[in-house]
Amino acid sequence: VANQAPHLDFRSFVDELRSDDDLADINAEVDPHLEVAAIIRRAYEVRSKAPLFNNVKGAKDGLFRIIGAPGGLSSDSRYPYKRLARHLALPPTAGLNDVIDKMLAAKGTPPIPPVHISSGPCKEIKIFGDDIDLTKLPVPLLNKADGGNYIQTLGINIVPHPAGKWTNWSIARAMIHDKNRMSGLIMKPQHIARIYEQWQNKGEDVPYAIALGAPPIAVMAASMPLPQGVSEAEYVGSLCGSPLELVKCETNDMYVPANSEIVLEGTISVKDRGREGPFGEMHGYSFLDENSSQPLYKVSAITHRKDPILPVCVPGRATGPDETHTMIGTLAAAEIKQLLQDSGLPVMNVFTPFESQVIWAAVQVDRLKLAKLNTNANEFCNKIGNLVFRHKCGMQIHRLLIVSDDIDPFKFEDVTWAFASRCRPSVDEFHFEDVPAYPLVPYMSHGIGTKLTGGKVVGNCLLPSEYKGEQGWVTCDFENGYPEEIKKKVLSRWSGFGL
Ligand code: FMN
């Protein structure tokens, strides 16, 4: 069966982490009230194995187990991105540039629509009507300041455009509101918010499904800011070279991956809202004054596999990168690279350093090709800023750092060296105050300026000679500062010196 490979089947993915020795089966009872999340958060921070909680306090009839950090960094320090690689059927040695290139690989290929099959593992158990009680499920509380228990942090929200054709898959969090409703963040300019608005104009509630424990490669595509109108299910089909297998929901016409662990389905109200948050977010803060009201998702059916596994992300400081960094940051970088290359700019790589909480993106340019453009910092940086900051894929980025090809954008020490030494405060900074902001960045939501626009900057980390294709210096490190024969000699004598 095609769709049982680990990147296409969450249960197989969990098994693969186990055989990688990158998963810990925890059979002792653990409390979903903060304890589960504290373990997950620490697992990110100390880079331990992914915890699989097989005995969650309050679980009934197997509903449910919890896995934390499925997309965090691997406990195998040789291959830190192994879990992301496993999402995409890449070799464990894959770097973040391989992850980015894999996710961009279907850009030029025709979409492959999913196939609809009659049933699948997600239909093993079905719960309807009065038997649904979300408040009785062991839904975790993720941070002591959170305003509720979050069931949806790593599942796929599936919503159709009312005009048909386009079905958007994305990740947007949701917390338990009452027995059969959740409140979920629906925030512009995300596609889910654009589609929601269309239904609101029609005055009809939005049919939805949330697939929890969905095919890992589909979770990656859902986290990626693919262009409007691109159905992620079709993009994933194209990435895999074969169609995804979907089954129809019980109470609406949505289709979900047949092997999902848990499926929630129903309608999102275009009128009723409920309190949502505070929530510990991707920048490492849970603001105590957060008091937002968000649309309510009515749950009309829950279907699930036997002994299902709920995937959970506990966002926080990127000293322990979690999926809001490894996925949101990396996949925004992929789309920004595509945007800049499509615009004919000599961009080699783009990356959002975890150390910047993925608020910064480093853009690496080919110095010799740059020289052919016969441009300068002012013109080039404004061009890049206008492209990225006015496009949805640049929403989360507030600082772009333009670096030359001697800088590896995936190495934070390279990026900070260039930023610190080549980007002169003020004259090398190009500010954008009229572009959409990312309102969740703390200096936007809780800072002194406008909240919804501006606060963005392009930092030029190239010296004027670099725009002419010249690198007028020798870098003073072991690698670059010495002739090859001296380096060889030093390395061969090194241990003999007792060093
Ligand atoms: N985006 C949101 O707007 N709200 C969220 O609550 C949210 N939570 C996320 C949680 C995780 C673990 C991940 C990996 C991503 C999350 N995202 C969230 C980011 C979106 O999924 C991402 O921006 C995606 O591109 C949105 O889909 P769209 O491009 O189709 O609009």
Coordinates of C-alpha atoms and ligand atoms in Angstrom, one line a residue:
V1 CA 0.0 0.0 0.0
A2 CA 1.5 3.3 -1.2
N3 CA 0.5 5.5 1.8
Q4 CA 2.2 3.5 4.6
A5 CA 5.7 4.9 4.2
P6 CA 6.8 7.0 7.3
H7 CA 6.4 10.3 5.5
L8 CA 2.9 9.3 4.4
D9 CA 1.7 7.7 7.6
F10 CA 2.1 9.2 11.1
R11 CA 2.0 5.8 12.9
S12 CA 4.8 4.5 10.7
F13 CA 6.7 7.7 11.3
V14 CA 6.4 7.2 15.1
D15 CA 7.7 3.6 14.6
E16 CA 10.6 5.0 12.5
L17 CA 11.6 7.4 15.3
R18 CA 11.6 4.5 17.7
S19 CA 13.8 2.4 15.4
D20 CA 16.1 5.5 15.0
D21 CA 16.4 5.3 18.9
D22 CA 15.0 8.9 18.8
L23 CA 11.8 8.2 20.7
A24 CA 11.1 7.2 24.3
D25 CA 8.1 5.2 25.1
I26 CA 6.8 6.5 28.5
N27 CA 4.5 4.0 30.1
A28 CA 4.3 5.6 33.5
E29 CA 1.1 7.7 34.0
V30 CA 1.8 11.3 33.2
D31 CA -0.6 14.2 33.9
P32 CA -1.8 16.3 30.9
H33 CA -2.2 19.2 33.3
L34 CA 1.3 20.8 32.7
E35 CA 3.4 17.7 33.3
V36 CA 3.2 16.4 29.7
A37 CA 4.1 19.8 28.4
A38 CA 6.9 20.4 30.8
I39 CA 8.5 17.1 29.7
I40 CA 8.0 18.1 26.0
R41 CA 9.5 21.5 26.5
R42 CA 12.5 20.2 28.3
A43 CA 12.9 17.5 25.6
Y44 CA 13.3 20.3 23.0
E45 CA 15.7 22.2 25.2
V46 CA 18.1 19.3 26.1
R47 CA 17.6 17.7 22.6
S48 CA 16.4 14.4 24.1
K49 CA 14.4 11.7 22.3
A50 CA 10.8 12.5 21.4
P51 CA 8.5 11.5 24.3
L52 CA 5.6 9.2 23.5
F53 CA 3.2 9.2 26.4
N54 CA 1.4 5.9 26.3
N55 CA -0.4 6.3 29.6
V56 CA -1.9 9.8 29.8
K57 CA -3.9 10.4 33.0
G58 CA -7.6 10.6 32.1
A59 CA -7.4 8.8 28.8
K60 CA -10.4 6.5 28.2
D61 CA -10.7 3.7 25.7
G62 CA -7.2 4.6 24.4
L63 CA -8.2 8.2 23.6
F64 CA -5.5 9.3 23.5
R65 CA -1.8 8.9 23.7
I66 CA 0.4 12.0 23.1
I67 CA 3.7 12.5 21.3
G68 CA 5.8 15.6 21.8
A69 CA 8.4 17.2 19.6
P70 CA 7.9 15.0 16.5
G71 CA 9.5 17.8 14.4
G72 CA 12.0 19.1 16.9
L73 CA 15.8 18.6 16.6
S74 CA 17.0 15.0 16.8
S75 CA 18.6 13.5 19.9
D76 CA 21.3 12.2 17.5
S77 CA 23.7 15.2 17.5
R78 CA 25.4 14.0 14.3
Y79 CA 22.1 14.5 12.4
P80 CA 20.2 17.3 14.1
Y81 CA 17.6 17.5 11.4
K82 CA 16.8 13.8 11.2
R83 CA 13.2 14.2 12.4
L84 CA 12.5 16.8 9.6
A85 CA 14.3 14.5 7.1
R86 CA 12.0 11.6 8.2
H87 CA 9.0 13.9 7.5
L88 CA 10.1 14.0 3.9
A89 CA 11.8 10.6 3.2
L90 CA 15.2 12.3 3.0
P91 CA 18.3 10.5 4.3
P92 CA 19.1 11.2 8.0
T93 CA 22.1 13.2 6.9
A94 CA 19.9 15.9 5.3
G95 CA 20.7 19.5 6.1
L96 CA 18.2 22.3 6.3
N97 CA 19.1 23.3 2.7
D98 CA 18.0 19.8 1.6
V99 CA 14.7 20.2 3.5
I100 CA 14.1 23.5 1.7
D101 CA 15.0 22.1 -1.7
K102 CA 12.8 19.1 -1.2
M103 CA 9.8 21.3 -0.2
L104 CA 10.4 23.4 -3.3
A105 CA 10.8 20.4 -5.6
A106 CA 7.2 20.4 -6.8
K107 CA 7.1 24.1 -7.8
G108 CA 7.4 23.4 -11.5
T109 CA 5.6 20.1 -11.7
P110 CA 1.9 19.6 -12.3
P111 CA -0.3 19.1 -9.2
I112 CA -1.3 15.5 -8.4
P113 CA -4.9 15.5 -7.0
P114 CA -5.6 13.1 -4.1
V115 CA -7.6 10.0 -4.5
H116 CA -10.8 9.3 -2.5
I117 CA -10.9 5.9 -0.9
S118 CA -13.9 4.4 0.8
S119 CA -12.4 3.9 4.3
G120 CA -9.2 3.9 6.3
P121 CA -7.7 3.6 9.7
C122 CA -9.1 7.0 10.9
K123 CA -12.5 5.5 10.7
E124 CA -11.8 2.6 13.2
I125 CA -13.8 4.4 15.9
K126 CA -16.5 7.1 15.4
I127 CA -18.0 9.3 18.1
F128 CA -21.1 11.4 17.4
G129 CA -23.6 13.7 19.1
D130 CA -23.9 13.6 22.9
D131 CA -21.1 11.1 23.1
I132 CA -18.7 13.9 22.2
D133 CA -17.3 15.7 25.3
L134 CA -14.1 17.6 24.6
T135 CA -13.8 18.6 28.2
K136 CA -13.4 14.9 29.2
L137 CA -10.5 14.3 26.9
P138 CA -7.0 14.5 28.4
V139 CA -6.2 17.6 26.4
P140 CA -2.9 19.1 27.7
L141 CA -2.4 22.5 29.3
L142 CA 0.9 23.6 27.8
N143 CA 2.1 26.5 29.9
K144 CA 1.0 27.7 33.3
A145 CA -0.1 31.1 31.8
D146 CA -2.2 29.5 29.1
G147 CA -5.9 30.3 29.0
G148 CA -7.0 26.8 28.1
N149 CA -6.1 23.4 27.0
Y150 CA -4.9 23.1 23.4
I151 CA -6.0 20.1 21.4
Q152 CA -4.8 21.4 18.1
T153 CA -1.1 22.5 17.8
L154 CA 0.3 20.2 15.1
G155 CA -2.7 19.0 13.2
I156 CA -3.9 20.1 9.8
N157 CA -6.9 22.5 9.5
I158 CA -8.7 21.7 6.3
V159 CA -11.0 24.4 4.9
P160 CA -12.6 24.8 1.4
H161 CA -12.9 28.0 -0.5
P162 CA -16.7 28.5 -1.0
A163 CA -16.2 28.7 -4.7
G164 CA -14.8 25.2 -4.8
K165 CA -11.5 24.2 -6.5
W166 CA -9.2 25.4 -3.7
T167 CA -9.0 23.5 -0.4
N168 CA -6.5 25.0 2.0
W169 CA -4.5 22.9 4.5
S170 CA -2.7 24.8 7.2
I171 CA -1.8 24.7 10.9
A172 CA -3.8 27.0 13.2
R173 CA -4.0 26.3 16.9
A174 CA -7.3 25.6 18.7
M175 CA -8.2 25.2 22.4
I176 CA -11.2 23.5 24.1
H177 CA -14.1 25.9 24.7
D178 CA -16.8 23.6 26.0
K179 CA -18.3 20.1 25.5
N180 CA -18.4 20.3 21.7
R181 CA -16.7 23.5 20.7
M182 CA -13.1 24.8 20.3
S183 CA -11.9 28.4 19.9
G184 CA -9.2 28.7 17.3
L185 CA -6.9 31.5 16.1
I186 CA -7.9 32.7 12.6
M187 CA -5.5 35.5 11.8
K188 CA -5.0 37.5 8.6
P189 CA -3.2 37.3 6.2
Q190 CA -3.3 33.5 6.6
H191 CA -5.3 31.7 4.0
I192 CA -7.7 30.2 6.6
A193 CA -8.6 33.8 7.5
R194 CA -9.1 34.8 3.8
I195 CA -11.3 31.8 3.2
Y196 CA -13.2 32.3 6.5
E197 CA -14.0 35.9 5.3
Q198 CA -15.5 34.6 2.1
W199 CA -17.8 32.3 4.0
Q200 CA -18.7 35.2 6.3
N201 CA -19.7 37.3 3.3
K202 CA -22.0 34.5 2.2
G203 CA -23.4 34.2 5.8
E204 CA -22.6 30.5 6.0
D205 CA -20.6 28.6 8.6
V206 CA -17.4 27.0 7.3
P207 CA -17.2 23.3 7.0
Y208 CA -13.9 22.1 8.4
A209 CA -11.8 19.1 9.4
I210 CA -8.8 19.0 11.6
A211 CA -6.5 16.0 10.9
L212 CA -4.3 15.2 13.9
G213 CA -1.4 12.8 13.4
A214 CA -1.6 13.4 9.6
P215 CA 1.0 12.3 7.1
P216 CA 4.2 14.1 8.1
I217 CA 5.0 15.4 4.6
A218 CA 1.5 16.9 4.5
V219 CA 2.1 18.6 7.9
M220 CA 5.2 20.2 6.3
A221 CA 3.2 21.5 3.3
A222 CA 0.5 22.8 5.6
S223 CA 3.1 24.8 7.5
M224 CA 4.5 26.3 4.3
P225 CA 3.2 29.6 3.0
L226 CA 2.4 28.1 -0.5
P227 CA 0.6 30.6 -2.8
Q228 CA -3.1 31.3 -2.6
G229 CA -5.1 28.8 -4.7
V230 CA -2.6 26.0 -4.3
S231 CA -4.3 23.0 -2.6
E232 CA -1.6 21.5 -0.3
A233 CA -3.0 18.0 -0.9
E234 CA -2.2 18.3 -4.6
Y235 CA 1.2 19.9 -3.9
V236 CA 2.0 16.9 -1.7
G237 CA 0.9 14.5 -4.3
S238 CA 3.3 16.2 -6.7
L239 CA 6.1 16.2 -4.1
C240 CA 5.6 12.4 -3.7
G241 CA 4.9 11.6 -7.3
S242 CA 1.7 9.8 -6.3
P243 CA -1.7 10.9 -4.9
L244 CA -2.5 11.2 -1.2
E245 CA -5.3 8.9 -0.1
L246 CA -8.2 10.7 1.5
V247 CA -11.5 9.6 3.0
K248 CA -14.7 11.6 3.4
C249 CA -15.8 13.1 6.7
E250 CA -18.9 11.8 8.4
T251 CA -20.8 15.0 8.8
N252 CA -19.6 17.2 6.0
D253 CA -18.0 17.0 2.6
M254 CA -14.4 17.5 3.7
Y255 CA -11.8 14.9 2.9
V256 CA -9.0 13.9 5.3
P257 CA -5.9 11.7 5.1
A258 CA -7.3 8.2 5.5
N259 CA -4.6 7.2 8.0
S260 CA -4.9 10.2 10.3
E261 CA -4.7 9.4 14.0
I262 CA -7.6 11.6 15.0
V263 CA -10.1 13.7 13.0
L264 CA -12.3 16.5 14.3
E265 CA -15.0 17.7 12.0
G266 CA -17.8 20.1 11.9
T267 CA -18.3 23.8 11.2
I268 CA -16.6 27.0 12.1
S269 CA -19.2 29.6 13.1
V270 CA -19.1 32.9 11.2
K271 CA -20.9 34.6 14.1
D272 CA -20.1 32.9 17.5
R273 CA -16.7 33.6 19.1
G274 CA -15.1 32.6 22.3
R275 CA -12.1 33.6 24.4
E276 CA -8.8 32.2 23.0
G277 CA -5.4 32.3 24.7
P278 CA -3.3 33.4 26.4
F279 CA -1.0 30.9 24.7
G280 CA 2.7 30.4 24.9
E281 CA 3.8 31.4 21.4
M282 CA 6.6 30.9 19.0
H283 CA 8.7 33.9 20.2
G284 CA 8.9 32.5 23.7
Y285 CA 6.2 34.6 25.5
S286 CA 2.8 34.0 26.9
F287 CA 1.4 37.5 27.5
L288 CA -0.8 37.7 30.5
D289 CA -3.0 40.5 29.1
E290 CA -3.8 38.5 25.9
N291 CA -7.5 38.6 25.6
S292 CA -8.6 37.7 22.2
S293 CA -11.9 36.3 21.0
Q294 CA -11.8 33.9 18.1
P295 CA -14.2 31.9 16.0
L296 CA -15.8 28.8 17.5
Y297 CA -15.3 25.4 15.8
K298 CA -18.3 23.1 16.5
V299 CA -17.3 19.5 16.6
S300 CA -20.0 17.3 15.1
A301 CA -17.9 14.1 14.9
I302 CA -14.6 12.7 16.2
T303 CA -13.2 9.7 14.3
H304 CA -9.9 8.0 15.2
R305 CA -7.6 5.1 14.9
K306 CA -7.3 2.6 17.8
D307 CA -5.0 3.9 20.5
P308 CA -4.5 7.2 18.6
I309 CA -1.6 9.5 19.1
L310 CA -2.1 13.2 19.5
P311 CA 1.0 15.2 18.2
V312 CA 1.8 18.2 20.4
C313 CA 4.0 21.2 19.9
V314 CA 4.9 23.3 23.0
P315 CA 6.2 26.5 21.5
G316 CA 8.8 28.5 23.4
R317 CA 12.3 29.9 23.4
A318 CA 14.3 28.6 20.4
T319 CA 17.1 27.6 22.7
G320 CA 15.1 24.4 22.2
P321 CA 13.8 24.8 18.7
D322 CA 10.3 23.4 18.3
E323 CA 8.1 23.0 15.3
T324 CA 7.2 26.7 15.2
H325 CA 10.8 27.3 14.4
T326 CA 11.9 24.2 12.5
M327 CA 8.8 24.2 10.4
I328 CA 7.5 27.8 10.2
G329 CA 10.9 29.4 9.9
T330 CA 12.4 26.9 7.5
L331 CA 9.4 26.7 5.3
A332 CA 9.0 30.5 5.1
A333 CA 12.7 30.6 4.1
A334 CA 11.9 28.2 1.3
E335 CA 9.1 30.3 -0.1
I336 CA 11.2 33.5 0.2
K337 CA 14.0 31.9 -1.7
Q338 CA 11.6 30.9 -4.4
L339 CA 10.1 34.4 -4.5
L340 CA 13.5 36.1 -4.9
Q341 CA 14.8 33.6 -7.4
D342 CA 11.6 34.0 -9.5
S343 CA 12.2 37.7 -9.5
G344 CA 15.6 37.1 -11.1
L345 CA 17.8 38.0 -8.1
P346 CA 21.1 36.2 -7.6
V347 CA 19.9 34.6 -4.3
M348 CA 21.5 31.3 -3.4
N349 CA 20.0 30.4 0.0
V350 CA 17.7 31.9 2.6
F351 CA 17.4 30.9 6.2
T352 CA 15.7 32.1 9.4
P353 CA 18.2 31.5 12.2
F354 CA 16.6 29.7 15.2
E355 CA 18.7 32.0 17.5
S356 CA 16.6 34.9 16.2
Q357 CA 13.3 33.1 17.0
V358 CA 12.9 33.0 13.2
I359 CA 12.2 36.7 13.2
W360 CA 15.3 37.3 11.0
A361 CA 16.0 35.9 7.6
A362 CA 19.5 35.8 6.1
V363 CA 19.6 36.1 2.3
Q364 CA 22.8 34.8 0.7
V365 CA 23.6 36.4 -2.7
D366 CA 26.1 35.2 -5.3
R367 CA 28.7 38.0 -5.3
L368 CA 29.8 37.6 -8.9
K369 CA 26.3 37.6 -10.2
L370 CA 25.5 40.5 -8.0
A371 CA 28.2 42.5 -9.7
K372 CA 26.6 41.9 -13.1
L373 CA 23.5 43.7 -11.9
N374 CA 25.5 46.9 -11.5
T375 CA 23.5 47.9 -8.5
N376 CA 24.1 49.3 -5.0
A377 CA 23.0 48.7 -1.4
N378 CA 20.2 51.2 -1.5
E379 CA 18.6 49.9 -4.7
F380 CA 19.2 46.2 -4.0
C381 CA 18.0 46.2 -0.4
N382 CA 14.9 48.2 -1.2
K383 CA 14.1 45.8 -4.0
I384 CA 14.4 42.8 -1.7
G385 CA 12.5 44.5 1.1
N386 CA 9.7 45.5 -1.2
L387 CA 9.4 42.0 -2.5
V388 CA 9.5 40.1 0.8
F389 CA 7.8 42.4 3.1
R390 CA 4.8 43.0 0.8
H391 CA 4.4 39.3 0.2
K392 CA 2.5 36.9 2.5
C393 CA 5.5 34.6 2.7
G394 CA 7.5 37.4 4.4
M395 CA 4.9 38.0 7.0
Q396 CA 6.8 36.5 10.0
I397 CA 10.1 38.1 9.1
H398 CA 11.0 41.6 10.6
R399 CA 14.7 41.7 9.7
L400 CA 16.3 40.6 6.5
L401 CA 20.0 40.4 6.5
I402 CA 21.6 40.4 3.0
V403 CA 24.9 38.5 3.1
S404 CA 27.5 37.6 0.5
D405 CA 28.5 34.0 -0.5
D406 CA 31.3 33.8 2.0
I407 CA 28.6 33.7 4.7
D408 CA 26.6 30.5 5.3
P409 CA 23.1 31.6 6.2
F410 CA 22.5 28.3 8.1
K411 CA 25.4 29.2 10.5
F412 CA 24.3 31.8 13.0
E413 CA 27.9 32.7 13.8
D414 CA 28.5 33.5 10.2
V415 CA 25.3 35.7 10.0
T416 CA 26.1 37.6 13.2
W417 CA 29.7 38.1 12.1
A418 CA 28.5 39.7 8.9
F419 CA 25.7 41.7 10.6
A420 CA 28.0 43.0 13.3
S421 CA 30.9 43.9 11.1
R422 CA 29.5 44.9 7.7
C423 CA 26.1 46.4 8.4
R424 CA 26.6 50.0 9.6
P425 CA 23.8 51.1 11.9
S426 CA 21.6 53.6 10.1
V427 CA 23.3 53.9 6.6
D428 CA 23.1 50.2 5.9
E429 CA 19.6 49.8 7.3
F430 CA 16.5 50.3 5.0
H431 CA 13.3 50.7 7.0
F432 CA 9.8 49.7 6.0
E433 CA 7.0 51.3 8.0
D434 CA 4.2 50.9 5.6
V435 CA 4.2 47.1 5.3
P436 CA 2.1 44.5 7.1
A437 CA 3.7 43.5 10.4
Y438 CA 3.7 40.1 12.2
P439 CA 1.5 41.1 15.1
L440 CA 2.7 38.3 17.4
V441 CA 6.3 39.7 17.6
P442 CA 6.6 41.0 21.1
Y443 CA 7.9 44.5 20.1
M444 CA 4.8 44.8 17.8
S445 CA 2.1 43.5 20.2
H446 CA 3.6 45.0 23.3
G447 CA 6.0 47.7 22.0
I448 CA 5.6 51.4 21.6
G449 CA 4.8 51.8 17.9
T450 CA 2.0 50.8 15.5
K451 CA 0.9 47.3 16.0
L452 CA -0.2 46.1 12.6
T453 CA 2.2 47.7 10.2
G454 CA 5.9 48.5 10.0
G455 CA 8.8 47.6 12.3
K456 CA 10.7 45.9 9.4
V457 CA 14.2 46.5 8.2
V458 CA 16.6 45.2 5.6
G459 CA 20.2 45.1 6.8
N460 CA 22.8 45.4 4.1
C461 CA 25.7 43.1 5.2
L462 CA 27.8 43.6 2.0
L463 CA 30.5 46.2 1.7
P464 CA 30.4 48.5 -1.3
S465 CA 33.3 46.6 -3.0
E466 CA 31.2 43.4 -2.8
Y467 CA 28.6 45.0 -5.1
K468 CA 31.5 45.2 -7.6
G469 CA 32.2 41.5 -7.2
E470 CA 35.3 42.1 -5.1
Q471 CA 36.2 40.7 -1.7
G472 CA 38.9 43.1 -0.6
W473 CA 40.1 41.2 2.5
V474 CA 41.4 38.0 3.9
T475 CA 39.2 36.5 6.5
C476 CA 41.3 36.0 9.7
D477 CA 40.5 32.4 10.7
F478 CA 42.4 29.1 10.4
E479 CA 40.4 28.2 7.3
N480 CA 41.1 31.3 5.3
G481 CA 44.1 33.0 6.8
Y482 CA 46.9 30.5 5.9
P483 CA 48.2 28.7 2.8
E484 CA 47.1 25.1 2.3
E485 CA 50.6 23.6 3.0
I486 CA 50.9 25.4 6.3
K487 CA 47.4 24.2 7.3
K488 CA 48.2 20.7 6.4
K489 CA 51.5 20.8 8.3
V490 CA 49.8 22.3 11.4
L491 CA 47.1 19.6 11.3
S492 CA 49.6 16.7 10.9
R493 CA 51.7 18.0 13.9
W494 CA 48.7 19.1 16.0
S495 CA 48.2 16.1 18.3
G496 CA 52.0 15.7 18.6
F497 CA 52.1 19.2 20.2
G498 CA 49.8 17.8 22.9
L499 CA 47.0 20.2 21.8
Ligands
FMN1 N1 -0.3 30.0 12.0 C1 -1.4 30.7 12.5 O1 -1.9 31.6 11.8 N2 -1.9 30.4 13.7 C2 -1.4 29.3 14.4 O2 -1.9 29.1 15.5 C3 -0.3 28.6 13.9 N3 0.2 27.6 14.7 C4 1.2 26.9 14.1 C5 1.8 25.8 14.9 C6 2.8 25.0 14.4 C7 3.4 23.9 15.2 C8 3.3 25.3 13.0 C9 4.4 24.4 12.4 C10 2.7 26.3 12.3 C11 1.8 27.1 12.8 N4 1.2 28.2 12.1 C12 0.2 28.9 12.7 C13 1.9 28.7 10.9 C14 1.1 28.4 9.6 O3 0.7 27.0 9.6 C15 1.8 28.8 8.4 O4 2.1 30.2 8.4 C16 1.1 28.4 7.1 O5 1.9 28.9 6.0 C17 -0.2 29.0 7.0 O6 -0.9 28.4 5.9 P1 -1.3 29.3 4.6 O7 0.0 29.6 4.0 O8 -2.1 28.3 3.8 O9 -2.0 30.4 5.1

